[in-house]
mmCIF file with all atom_site columns, C-alpha atoms in Angstrom:
data_model
loop_
_atom_site.group_PDB
_atom_site.id
_atom_site.type_symbol
_atom_site.label_atom_id
_atom_site.label_alt_id
_atom_site.label_comp_id
_atom_site.label_asym_id
_atom_site.label_entity_id
_atom_site.label_seq_id
_atom_site.pdbx_PDB_ins_code
_atom_site.Cartn_x
_atom_site.Cartn_y
_atom_site.Cartn_z
_atom_site.occupancy
_atom_site.B_iso_or_equiv
_atom_site.pdbx_formal_charge
_atom_site.auth_seq_id
_atom_site.auth_comp_id
_atom_site.auth_asym_id
_atom_site.auth_atom_id
_atom_site.pdbx_PDB_model_num
ATOM 1   C CA . MET A 1 1   ? 93.683  109.425 25.947 1.00 77.00 ? 1358 MET A CA 1
ATOM 2   C CA . LEU A 1 2   ? 95.925  106.918 27.696 1.00 87.00 ? 1359 LEU A CA 1
ATOM 3   C CA . THR A 1 3   ? 97.996  109.680 29.292 1.00 86.00 ? 1360 THR A CA 1
ATOM 4   C CA . SER A 1 4   ? 94.820  111.317 30.634 1.00 89.00 ? 1361 SER A CA 1
ATOM 5   C CA . THR A 1 5   ? 93.789  108.048 32.263 1.00 93.00 ? 1362 THR A CA 1
ATOM 6   C CA . ILE A 1 6   ? 97.219  107.544 33.816 1.00 93.00 ? 1363 ILE A CA 1
ATOM 7   C CA . CYS A 1 7   ? 97.280  111.091 35.202 1.00 93.00 ? 1364 CYS A CA 1
ATOM 8   C CA . ALA A 1 8   ? 93.746  110.715 36.612 1.00 94.00 ? 1365 ALA A CA 1
ATOM 9   C CA . ALA A 1 9   ? 94.739  107.457 38.318 1.00 96.00 ? 1366 ALA A CA 1
ATOM 10  C CA . ALA A 1 10  ? 97.865  109.067 39.788 1.00 95.00 ? 1367 ALA A CA 1
ATOM 11  C CA . SER A 1 11  ? 95.795  111.956 41.134 1.00 96.00 ? 1368 SER A CA 1
ATOM 12  C CA . ALA A 1 12  ? 93.196  109.593 42.641 1.00 96.00 ? 1369 ALA A CA 1
ATOM 13  C CA . ALA A 1 13  ? 95.932  107.538 44.330 1.00 97.00 ? 1370 ALA A CA 1
ATOM 14  C CA . GLY A 1 14  ? 97.546  110.692 45.710 1.00 96.00 ? 1371 GLY A CA 1
ATOM 15  C CA . LEU A 1 15  ? 94.235  111.961 47.088 1.00 96.00 ? 1372 LEU A CA 1
ATOM 16  C CA . GLY A 1 16  ? 93.674  108.554 48.742 1.00 97.00 ? 1373 GLY A CA 1
ATOM 17  C CA . ILE A 1 17  ? 97.070  108.761 50.426 1.00 96.00 ? 1374 ILE A CA 1
ATOM 18  C CA . ALA A 1 18  ? 96.267  112.332 51.520 1.00 96.00 ? 1375 ALA A CA 1
ATOM 19  C CA . ALA A 1 19  ? 92.992  111.120 53.061 1.00 96.00 ? 1376 ALA A CA 1
ATOM 20  C CA . LEU A 1 20  ? 94.816  108.386 55.017 1.00 97.00 ? 1377 LEU A CA 1
ATOM 21  C CA . THR A 1 21  ? 97.392  110.913 56.199 1.00 95.00 ? 1378 THR A CA 1
ATOM 22  C CA . ALA A 1 22  ? 94.631  113.282 57.359 1.00 95.00 ? 1379 ALA A CA 1
ATOM 23  C CA . TYR A 1 23  ? 92.958  110.385 59.193 1.00 95.00 ? 1380 TYR A CA 1
ATOM 24  C CA . ARG A 1 24  ? 96.199  109.978 61.157 1.00 95.00 ? 1381 ARG A CA 1
ATOM 25  C CA . LYS A 1 25  ? 95.914  113.619 62.282 1.00 93.00 ? 1382 LYS A CA 1
ATOM 26  C CA . ARG A 1 26  ? 98.815  114.852 60.121 1.00 93.00 ? 1383 ARG A CA 1
ATOM 27  C CA . PHE A 1 27  ? 96.891  117.618 58.394 1.00 93.00 ? 1384 PHE A CA 1
ATOM 28  C CA . LEU A 1 28  ? 99.869  119.644 57.160 1.00 94.00 ? 1385 LEU A CA 1
ATOM 29  C CA . ALA A 1 29  ? 101.407 116.620 55.424 1.00 93.00 ? 1386 ALA A CA 1
ATOM 30  C CA . ALA A 1 30  ? 97.982  115.633 54.048 1.00 94.00 ? 1387 ALA A CA 1
ATOM 31  C CA . THR A 1 31  ? 97.544  119.095 52.542 1.00 95.00 ? 1388 THR A CA 1
ATOM 32  C CA . ARG A 1 32  ? 100.921 118.896 50.816 1.00 95.00 ? 1389 ARG A CA 1
ATOM 33  C CA . ILE A 1 33  ? 100.202 115.415 49.445 1.00 94.00 ? 1390 ILE A CA 1
ATOM 34  C CA . ALA A 1 34  ? 96.819  116.585 48.131 1.00 95.00 ? 1391 ALA A CA 1
ATOM 35  C CA . ALA A 1 35  ? 98.460  119.575 46.447 1.00 96.00 ? 1392 ALA A CA 1
ATOM 36  C CA . PHE A 1 36  ? 101.043 117.368 44.710 1.00 94.00 ? 1393 PHE A CA 1
ATOM 37  C CA . SER A 1 37  ? 98.416  114.814 43.684 1.00 94.00 ? 1394 SER A CA 1
ATOM 38  C CA . LEU A 1 38  ? 96.299  117.459 41.935 1.00 95.00 ? 1395 LEU A CA 1
ATOM 39  C CA . VAL A 1 39  ? 99.170  118.497 39.617 1.00 95.00 ? 1396 VAL A CA 1
ATOM 40  C CA . PRO A 1 40  ? 98.806  115.637 37.065 1.00 94.00 ? 1397 PRO A CA 1
ATOM 41  C CA . ILE A 1 41  ? 95.075  116.155 36.570 1.00 93.00 ? 1398 ILE A CA 1
ATOM 42  C CA . GLY A 1 42  ? 95.639  119.912 36.301 1.00 94.00 ? 1399 GLY A CA 1
ATOM 43  C CA . LEU A 1 43  ? 98.209  119.321 33.540 1.00 91.00 ? 1400 LEU A CA 1
ATOM 44  C CA . VAL A 1 44  ? 95.722  117.124 31.666 1.00 92.00 ? 1401 VAL A CA 1
ATOM 45  C CA . LEU A 1 45  ? 92.968  119.703 31.929 1.00 92.00 ? 1402 LEU A CA 1
ATOM 46  C CA . THR A 1 46  ? 95.199  122.503 30.616 1.00 92.00 ? 1403 THR A CA 1
ATOM 47  C CA . GLY A 1 47  ? 96.330  120.430 27.619 1.00 90.00 ? 1404 GLY A CA 1
ATOM 48  C CA . ILE A 1 48  ? 100.023 120.440 28.500 1.00 90.00 ? 1405 ILE A CA 1
ATOM 49  C CA . VAL A 1 49  ? 100.157 116.637 28.669 1.00 88.00 ? 1406 VAL A CA 1
ATOM 50  C CA . ASP A 1 50  ? 98.784  116.295 25.132 1.00 88.00 ? 1407 ASP A CA 1
ATOM 51  C CA . TRP A 1 51  ? 101.305 118.848 23.877 1.00 88.00 ? 1408 TRP A CA 1
ATOM 52  C CA . LEU A 1 52  ? 104.176 116.993 25.572 1.00 88.00 ? 1409 LEU A CA 1
ATOM 53  C CA . THR A 1 53  ? 103.134 113.637 24.162 1.00 86.00 ? 1410 THR A CA 1
ATOM 54  C CA . ASP A 1 54  ? 102.918 115.200 20.694 1.00 86.00 ? 1411 ASP A CA 1
ATOM 55  C CA . VAL A 1 55  ? 106.444 116.552 21.110 1.00 86.00 ? 1412 VAL A CA 1
ATOM 56  C CA . VAL A 1 56  ? 107.891 113.278 22.373 1.00 86.00 ? 1413 VAL A CA 1
ATOM 57  C CA . PHE A 1 57  ? 106.278 110.909 19.886 1.00 85.00 ? 1414 PHE A CA 1
ATOM 58  C CA . LYS A 1 58  ? 106.496 112.895 16.622 1.00 89.00 ? 1415 LYS A CA 1
ATOM 59  C CA . PRO A 1 59  ? 109.461 112.040 14.370 1.00 89.00 ? 1416 PRO A CA 1
ATOM 60  C CA . SER A 1 60  ? 109.421 115.524 12.818 1.00 89.00 ? 1417 SER A CA 1
ATOM 61  C CA . VAL A 1 61  ? 110.090 117.064 16.241 1.00 89.00 ? 1418 VAL A CA 1
ATOM 62  C CA . TRP A 1 62  ? 113.117 114.784 16.741 1.00 89.00 ? 1419 TRP A CA 1
ATOM 63  C CA . ALA A 1 63  ? 114.333 115.684 13.252 1.00 91.00 ? 1420 ALA A CA 1
ATOM 64  C CA . GLY A 1 64  ? 114.103 119.349 14.272 1.00 90.00 ? 1421 GLY A CA 1
ATOM 65  C CA . PHE A 1 65  ? 116.179 118.671 17.379 1.00 91.00 ? 1422 PHE A CA 1
ATOM 66  C CA . GLY A 1 66  ? 118.728 116.877 15.194 1.00 92.00 ? 1423 GLY A CA 1
ATOM 67  C CA . VAL A 1 67  ? 118.969 119.861 12.835 1.00 93.00 ? 1424 VAL A CA 1
ATOM 68  C CA . LEU A 1 68  ? 119.440 122.216 15.795 1.00 92.00 ? 1425 LEU A CA 1
ATOM 69  C CA . ALA A 1 69  ? 122.201 119.974 17.198 1.00 93.00 ? 1426 ALA A CA 1
ATOM 70  C CA . LEU A 1 70  ? 123.923 119.879 13.795 1.00 94.00 ? 1427 LEU A CA 1
ATOM 71  C CA . SER A 1 71  ? 123.728 123.659 13.590 1.00 94.00 ? 1428 SER A CA 1
ATOM 72  C CA . ALA A 1 72  ? 125.305 124.045 17.042 1.00 92.00 ? 1429 ALA A CA 1
ATOM 73  C CA . LEU A 1 73  ? 128.044 121.567 16.141 1.00 94.00 ? 1430 LEU A CA 1
ATOM 74  C CA . LEU A 1 74  ? 128.885 123.427 12.907 1.00 93.00 ? 1431 LEU A CA 1
ATOM 75  C CA . PHE A 1 75  ? 128.996 126.721 14.808 1.00 92.00 ? 1432 PHE A CA 1
ATOM 76  C CA . MET A 1 76  ? 131.444 125.320 17.387 1.00 94.00 ? 1433 MET A CA 1
ATOM 77  C CA . VAL A 1 77  ? 133.660 123.784 14.693 1.00 93.00 ? 1434 VAL A CA 1
ATOM 78  C CA . SER A 1 78  ? 133.825 127.113 12.850 1.00 93.00 ? 1435 SER A CA 1
ATOM 79  C CA . ARG A 1 79  ? 134.792 128.918 16.082 1.00 92.00 ? 1436 ARG A CA 1
ATOM 80  C CA . VAL A 1 80  ? 137.592 126.425 16.783 1.00 91.00 ? 1437 VAL A CA 1
ATOM 81  C CA . ALA A 1 81  ? 138.885 126.719 13.223 1.00 90.00 ? 1438 ALA A CA 1
ATOM 82  C CA . GLU A 1 82  ? 138.820 130.524 13.458 1.00 89.00 ? 1439 GLU A CA 1
ATOM 83  C CA . ARG A 1 83  ? 140.804 130.502 16.696 1.00 89.00 ? 1440 ARG A CA 1
ATOM 84  C CA . ARG A 1 84  ? 143.433 128.177 15.262 1.00 88.00 ? 1441 ARG A CA 1
ATOM 85  C CA . ARG A 1 85  ? 143.799 130.282 12.125 1.00 85.00 ? 1442 ARG A CA 1
ATOM 86  C CA . THR A 1 86  ? 144.210 133.598 13.964 1.00 83.00 ? 1443 THR A CA 1
ATOM 87  C CA . GLY A 1 87  ? 146.459 132.173 16.641 1.00 71.00 ? 1444 GLY A CA 1
ATOM 88  C CA . GLY A 1 88  ? 144.080 132.226 19.543 1.00 59.00 ? 1445 GLY A CA 1
ATOM 89  C CA . GLY A 1 89  ? 141.991 135.381 19.030 1.00 54.00 ? 1446 GLY A CA 1
ATOM 90  C CA . ARG A 1 90  ? 141.550 136.147 22.722 1.00 55.00 ? 1447 ARG A CA 1
ATOM 91  C CA . LYS A 1 91  ? 145.257 136.129 23.639 1.00 53.00 ? 1448 LYS A CA 1
ATOM 92  C CA . GLU A 1 92  ? 145.937 139.414 21.839 1.00 57.00 ? 1449 GLU A CA 1
ATOM 93  C CA . PRO A 1 93  ? 144.002 141.608 24.302 1.00 61.00 ? 1450 PRO A CA 1
ATOM 94  C CA . LYS A 1 94  ? 145.785 139.885 27.198 1.00 63.00 ? 1451 LYS A CA 1
ATOM 95  C CA . ALA A 1 95  ? 149.182 140.690 25.681 1.00 64.00 ? 1452 ALA A CA 1
ATOM 96  C CA . ALA A 1 96  ? 148.193 144.342 25.222 1.00 64.00 ? 1453 ALA A CA 1
ATOM 97  C CA . GLU A 1 97  ? 146.982 144.430 28.806 1.00 68.00 ? 1454 GLU A CA 1
ATOM 98  C CA . ALA A 1 98  ? 150.281 143.027 30.090 1.00 66.00 ? 1455 ALA A CA 1
ATOM 99  C CA . ALA A 1 99  ? 152.248 145.604 28.086 1.00 65.00 ? 1456 ALA A CA 1
ATOM 100 C CA . ALA A 1 100 ? 150.121 148.383 29.570 1.00 64.00 ? 1457 ALA A CA 1
ATOM 101 C CA . ARG A 1 101 ? 150.841 147.085 33.068 1.00 65.00 ? 1458 ARG A CA 1
ATOM 102 C CA . ARG A 1 102 ? 154.569 147.046 32.372 1.00 63.00 ? 1459 ARG A CA 1
ATOM 103 C CA . ASP A 1 103 ? 154.406 150.673 31.219 1.00 59.00 ? 1460 ASP A CA 1
ATOM 104 C CA . ALA A 1 104 ? 152.498 151.651 34.365 1.00 60.00 ? 1461 ALA A CA 1
ATOM 105 C CA . MET A 1 105 ? 155.434 150.770 36.642 1.00 59.00 ? 1462 MET A CA 1
ATOM 106 C CA . ALA A 1 106 ? 157.754 153.456 37.903 1.00 57.00 ? 1463 ALA A CA 1
ATOM 107 C CA . PRO A 1 107 ? 160.657 154.111 35.518 1.00 59.00 ? 1464 PRO A CA 1
ATOM 108 C CA . GLY A 1 108 ? 163.388 153.388 38.059 1.00 59.00 ? 1465 GLY A CA 1
ATOM 109 C CA . ALA A 1 109 ? 161.740 150.247 39.435 1.00 58.00 ? 1466 ALA A CA 1
ATOM 110 C CA . SER A 1 110 ? 163.230 146.870 38.779 1.00 60.00 ? 1467 SER A CA 1
ATOM 111 C CA . ALA A 1 111 ? 161.836 143.411 39.308 1.00 59.00 ? 1468 ALA A CA 1
ATOM 112 C CA . PRO A 1 112 ? 161.750 142.543 43.009 1.00 61.00 ? 1469 PRO A CA 1
ATOM 113 C CA . SER A 1 113 ? 164.483 140.181 44.043 1.00 57.00 ? 1470 SER A CA 1
ATOM 114 C CA . LEU A 1 114 ? 164.936 137.965 47.025 1.00 57.00 ? 1471 LEU A CA 1
ATOM 115 C CA . GLY A 1 115 ? 168.518 138.741 47.880 1.00 56.00 ? 1472 GLY A CA 1
ATOM 116 C CA . PRO A 1 116 ? 170.431 137.739 50.991 1.00 59.00 ? 1473 PRO A CA 1
ATOM 117 C CA . GLY A 1 117 ? 168.654 138.410 54.232 1.00 55.00 ? 1474 GLY A CA 1
ATOM 118 C CA . ARG A 1 118 ? 164.935 138.521 54.817 1.00 53.00 ? 1475 ARG A CA 1
ATOM 119 C CA . ALA A 1 119 ? 164.247 142.182 54.115 1.00 51.00 ? 1476 ALA A CA 1
ATOM 120 C CA . ALA A 1 120 ? 161.347 141.348 51.789 1.00 50.00 ? 1477 ALA A CA 1
ATOM 121 C CA . SER A 1 121 ? 159.408 139.548 54.517 1.00 52.00 ? 1478 SER A CA 1
ATOM 122 C CA . ARG A 1 122 ? 159.862 142.268 57.176 1.00 53.00 ? 1479 ARG A CA 1
ATOM 123 C CA . PRO A 1 123 ? 156.944 144.623 57.814 1.00 54.00 ? 1480 PRO A CA 1
ATOM 124 C CA . GLN A 1 124 ? 157.540 148.180 56.559 1.00 56.00 ? 1481 GLN A CA 1
ATOM 125 C CA . GLY A 1 125 ? 157.282 149.783 59.990 1.00 53.00 ? 1482 GLY A CA 1
ATOM 126 C CA . LYS A 1 126 ? 160.173 147.759 61.368 1.00 50.00 ? 1483 LYS A CA 1
ATOM 127 C CA . ALA A 1 127 ? 162.545 148.133 58.404 1.00 51.00 ? 1484 ALA A CA 1
ATOM 128 C CA . LYS A 1 128 ? 165.955 149.402 59.478 1.00 53.00 ? 1485 LYS A CA 1
ATOM 129 C CA . LYS A 1 129 ? 168.500 151.230 57.425 1.00 54.00 ? 1486 LYS A CA 1
ATOM 130 C CA . SER A 1 130 ? 171.160 148.739 56.645 1.00 53.00 ? 1487 SER A CA 1
ATOM 131 C CA . SER A 1 131 ? 174.793 149.529 57.123 1.00 54.00 ? 1488 SER A CA 1
ATOM 132 C CA . ASP A 1 132 ? 175.611 146.865 54.502 1.00 58.00 ? 1489 ASP A CA 1
ATOM 133 C CA . GLY A 1 133 ? 174.574 149.266 51.751 1.00 58.00 ? 1490 GLY A CA 1
ATOM 134 C CA . GLU A 1 134 ? 171.465 147.343 50.579 1.00 73.00 ? 1491 GLU A CA 1
ATOM 135 C CA . ASP A 1 135 ? 169.571 149.093 47.823 1.00 81.00 ? 1492 ASP A CA 1
ATOM 136 C CA . PHE A 1 136 ? 165.861 149.676 48.497 1.00 85.00 ? 1493 PHE A CA 1
ATOM 137 C CA . SER A 1 137 ? 165.191 151.749 45.383 1.00 86.00 ? 1494 SER A CA 1
ATOM 138 C CA . ASP A 1 138 ? 162.828 149.165 43.919 1.00 88.00 ? 1495 ASP A CA 1
ATOM 139 C CA . ILE A 1 139 ? 160.768 149.113 47.108 1.00 88.00 ? 1496 ILE A CA 1
ATOM 140 C CA . GLU A 1 140 ? 160.706 152.911 47.214 1.00 89.00 ? 1497 GLU A CA 1
ATOM 141 C CA . ALA A 1 141 ? 159.506 152.995 43.604 1.00 89.00 ? 1498 ALA A CA 1
ATOM 142 C CA . ILE A 1 142 ? 156.671 150.588 44.376 1.00 90.00 ? 1499 ILE A CA 1
ATOM 143 C CA . LEU A 1 143 ? 155.633 152.603 47.412 1.00 90.00 ? 1500 LEU A CA 1
ATOM 144 C CA . LYS A 1 144 ? 155.708 155.843 45.404 1.00 90.00 ? 1501 LYS A CA 1
ATOM 145 C CA . LYS A 1 145 ? 153.620 154.211 42.698 1.00 89.00 ? 1502 LYS A CA 1
ATOM 146 C CA . HIS A 1 146 ? 150.928 153.403 45.239 1.00 88.00 ? 1503 HIS A CA 1
ATOM 147 C CA . GLY A 1 147 ? 151.157 156.832 46.860 1.00 85.00 ? 1504 GLY A CA 1
ATOM 148 C CA . ILE A 1 148 ? 152.585 155.655 50.150 1.00 83.00 ? 1505 ILE A CA 1
#
């Protein structure tokens, strides 16, 4: 009953402000204010306000929220304990994925190295054959792997 009175008063005050705004020839703003001021009385008439006050002020509802929070906490603790026991459950697929990537490389390819010179930073179109005898087999293997 008290919440209905408060919502009715808020709606009446909002409609008064909307009337003053319309008097000042700001009709668009007055329409918006009137729309917002009708929301509280609409909530009272639909019964949502009574339902919300029942939810907020009933101890049994808060006990239910407490039980749900305890349930969520127990679930998270069990997940953490499971991960610690198995050694991190989700790391195993990542290790298998990394092994598959290693197998996908060309057989003759080695890890790229940054040797003397700046051959690694040169664009491919401008690469010259070196008379120093540099080995570009790893680069050729990578290019072949990508079909270039």
